[in-house]
GROMACS .gro file of C-alpha atoms in nm:
model
  127
    1UNK     CA    1  -2.185   7.102  30.023
    2UNK     CA    2  -2.434   7.265  30.306
    3UNK     CA    3  -2.210   7.472  30.531
    4UNK     CA    4  -2.079   7.618  30.158
    5UNK     CA    5  -2.392   7.663  29.961
    6UNK     CA    6  -2.610   7.728  30.303
    7UNK     CA    7  -2.323   7.931  30.499
    8UNK     CA    8  -2.406   7.779  30.801
    9UNK     CA    9  -2.166   7.629  31.043
   10UNK     CA   10  -2.145   7.365  31.113
   11UNK     CA   11  -2.448   7.224  31.355
   12UNK     CA   12  -2.708   7.446  31.173
   13UNK     CA   13  -2.592   7.211  30.838
   14UNK     CA   14  -2.587   6.904  31.028
   15UNK     CA   15  -2.910   7.010  31.134
   16UNK     CA   16  -3.087   7.103  30.776
   17UNK     CA   17  -2.957   6.779  30.680
   18UNK     CA   18  -3.092   6.602  30.965
   19UNK     CA   19  -3.435   6.725  30.965
   20UNK     CA   20  -3.485   6.607  30.571
   21UNK     CA   21  -3.670   6.326  30.429
   22UNK     CA   22  -3.379   6.292  30.200
   23UNK     CA   23  -3.142   6.201  30.551
   24UNK     CA   24  -3.434   5.953  30.641
   25UNK     CA   25  -3.441   5.827  30.230
   26UNK     CA   26  -3.045   5.840  30.257
   27UNK     CA   27  -3.032   5.598  30.572
   28UNK     CA   28  -3.229   5.288  30.449
   29UNK     CA   29  -3.167   5.005  30.345
   30UNK     CA   30  -3.084   4.971  30.037
   31UNK     CA   31  -3.144   5.318  29.923
   32UNK     CA   32  -3.038   5.386  29.588
   33UNK     CA   33  -2.962   5.766  29.640
   34UNK     CA   34  -2.619   5.663  29.729
   35UNK     CA   35  -2.531   5.662  29.322
   36UNK     CA   36  -2.698   5.993  29.256
   37UNK     CA   37  -2.430   6.269  29.298
   38UNK     CA   38  -2.341   6.582  29.583
   39UNK     CA   39  -2.510   6.807  29.463
   40UNK     CA   40  -2.776   6.641  29.304
   41UNK     CA   41  -2.837   6.501  29.630
   42UNK     CA   42  -2.807   6.887  29.790
   43UNK     CA   43  -3.057   7.025  29.553
   44UNK     CA   44  -3.352   6.689  29.628
   45UNK     CA   45  -3.280   6.886  29.945
   46UNK     CA   46  -3.282   7.215  29.875
   47UNK     CA   47  -3.572   7.160  29.679
   48UNK     CA   48  -3.759   6.992  29.969
   49UNK     CA   49  -3.721   7.251  30.208
   50UNK     CA   50  -3.802   7.505  30.013
   51UNK     CA   51  -4.110   7.298  30.002
   52UNK     CA   52  -4.142   7.287  30.353
   53UNK     CA   53  -4.106   7.662  30.345
   54UNK     CA   54  -4.401   7.725  30.152
   55UNK     CA   55  -4.670   7.426  30.299
   56UNK     CA   56  -4.477   7.662  30.645
   57UNK     CA   57  -4.596   7.966  30.496
   58UNK     CA   58  -4.934   7.812  30.334
   59UNK     CA   59  -5.056   7.667  30.706
   60UNK     CA   60  -4.948   8.028  30.852
   61UNK     CA   61  -5.185   8.229  30.597
   62UNK     CA   62  -5.434   7.992  30.767
   63UNK     CA   63  -5.417   7.959  31.077
   64UNK     CA   64  -5.406   8.327  31.168
   65UNK     CA   65  -5.709   8.339  30.929
   66UNK     CA   66  -5.863   8.116  31.150
   67UNK     CA   67  -5.739   8.350  31.442
   68UNK     CA   68  -5.949   8.611  31.269
   69UNK     CA   69  -6.276   8.407  31.185
   70UNK     CA   70  -6.297   8.385  31.543
   71UNK     CA   71  -6.260   8.665  31.674
   72UNK     CA   72  -6.518   8.830  31.408
   73UNK     CA   73  -6.740   8.559  31.555
   74UNK     CA   74  -6.667   8.654  31.870
   75UNK     CA   75  -6.795   8.999  31.816
   76UNK     CA   76  -7.029   8.975  31.573
   77UNK     CA   77  -7.248   8.744  31.841
   78UNK     CA   78  -7.128   8.948  32.143
   79UNK     CA   79  -7.010   8.708  32.294
   80UNK     CA   80  -6.711   8.585  32.519
   81UNK     CA   81  -6.311   8.454  32.346
   82UNK     CA   82  -6.405   8.170  32.557
   83UNK     CA   83  -6.709   8.056  32.412
   84UNK     CA   84  -6.637   8.203  32.100
   85UNK     CA   85  -6.400   7.905  32.122
   86UNK     CA   86  -6.561   7.668  32.308
   87UNK     CA   87  -6.820   7.637  32.006
   88UNK     CA   88  -6.531   7.684  31.706
   89UNK     CA   89  -6.373   7.335  31.894
   90UNK     CA   90  -6.747   7.166  31.941
   91UNK     CA   91  -6.839   7.166  31.566
   92UNK     CA   92  -6.508   7.158  31.424
   93UNK     CA   93  -6.535   7.484  31.259
   94UNK     CA   94  -6.119   7.509  31.232
   95UNK     CA   95  -6.144   7.212  31.054
   96UNK     CA   96  -6.417   7.336  30.830
   97UNK     CA   97  -6.244   7.702  30.771
   98UNK     CA   98  -5.930   7.488  30.685
   99UNK     CA   99  -6.117   7.253  30.419
  100UNK     CA  100  -6.268   7.579  30.255
  101UNK     CA  101  -5.999   7.884  30.302
  102UNK     CA  102  -5.950   7.956  29.953
  103UNK     CA  103  -6.282   8.037  29.884
  104UNK     CA  104  -6.361   8.160  30.230
  105UNK     CA  105  -6.046   8.409  30.293
  106UNK     CA  106  -6.144   8.645  29.983
  107UNK     CA  107  -6.517   8.731  30.132
  108UNK     CA  108  -6.617   9.016  30.333
  109UNK     CA  109  -6.646   8.965  30.730
  110UNK     CA  110  -7.040   8.934  30.746
  111UNK     CA  111  -7.039   8.683  30.425
  112UNK     CA  112  -6.758   8.466  30.625
  113UNK     CA  113  -6.942   8.444  30.970
  114UNK     CA  114  -7.264   8.422  30.761
  115UNK     CA  115  -7.158   8.059  30.659
  116UNK     CA  116  -6.976   7.941  30.954
  117UNK     CA  117  -7.298   7.990  31.118
  118UNK     CA  118  -7.475   7.857  30.857
  119UNK     CA  119  -7.170   7.510  30.886
  120UNK     CA  120  -7.298   7.490  31.280
  121UNK     CA  121  -7.630   7.514  31.206
  122UNK     CA  122  -7.586   7.158  30.990
  123UNK     CA  123  -7.354   7.029  31.266
  124UNK     CA  124  -7.632   7.102  31.521
  125UNK     CA  125  -7.892   6.945  31.308
  126UNK     CA  126  -7.643   6.639  31.250
  127UNK     CA  127  -7.662   6.596  31.635
   0.00000   0.00000   0.00000
């Protein structure tokens, strides 16, 4: 059904199935999933893959935003890329950016760097 519905060759269809949680769940002993129809299983698989793609797109946006923040931090503080990266890694700035992404990515670059500076200052005070 995957070959037919997704227009994939057999090898790609196997990869599509074998890299899914659905397949992992099907291989569990006593799995009740085998009672579902092929179409129902396919729809579950399609839904899982769609959800995974949305998550991957979201993570890619965060990663690009983190790179933007790193570059802006470097520019505003007039430091090297290596020094900027060292600071971000030392104070878990990437994790911070990810945690406040929804709010921070809508702000100006000056506001973003000011927030990162405040975060780093708090982290230094905790040491």
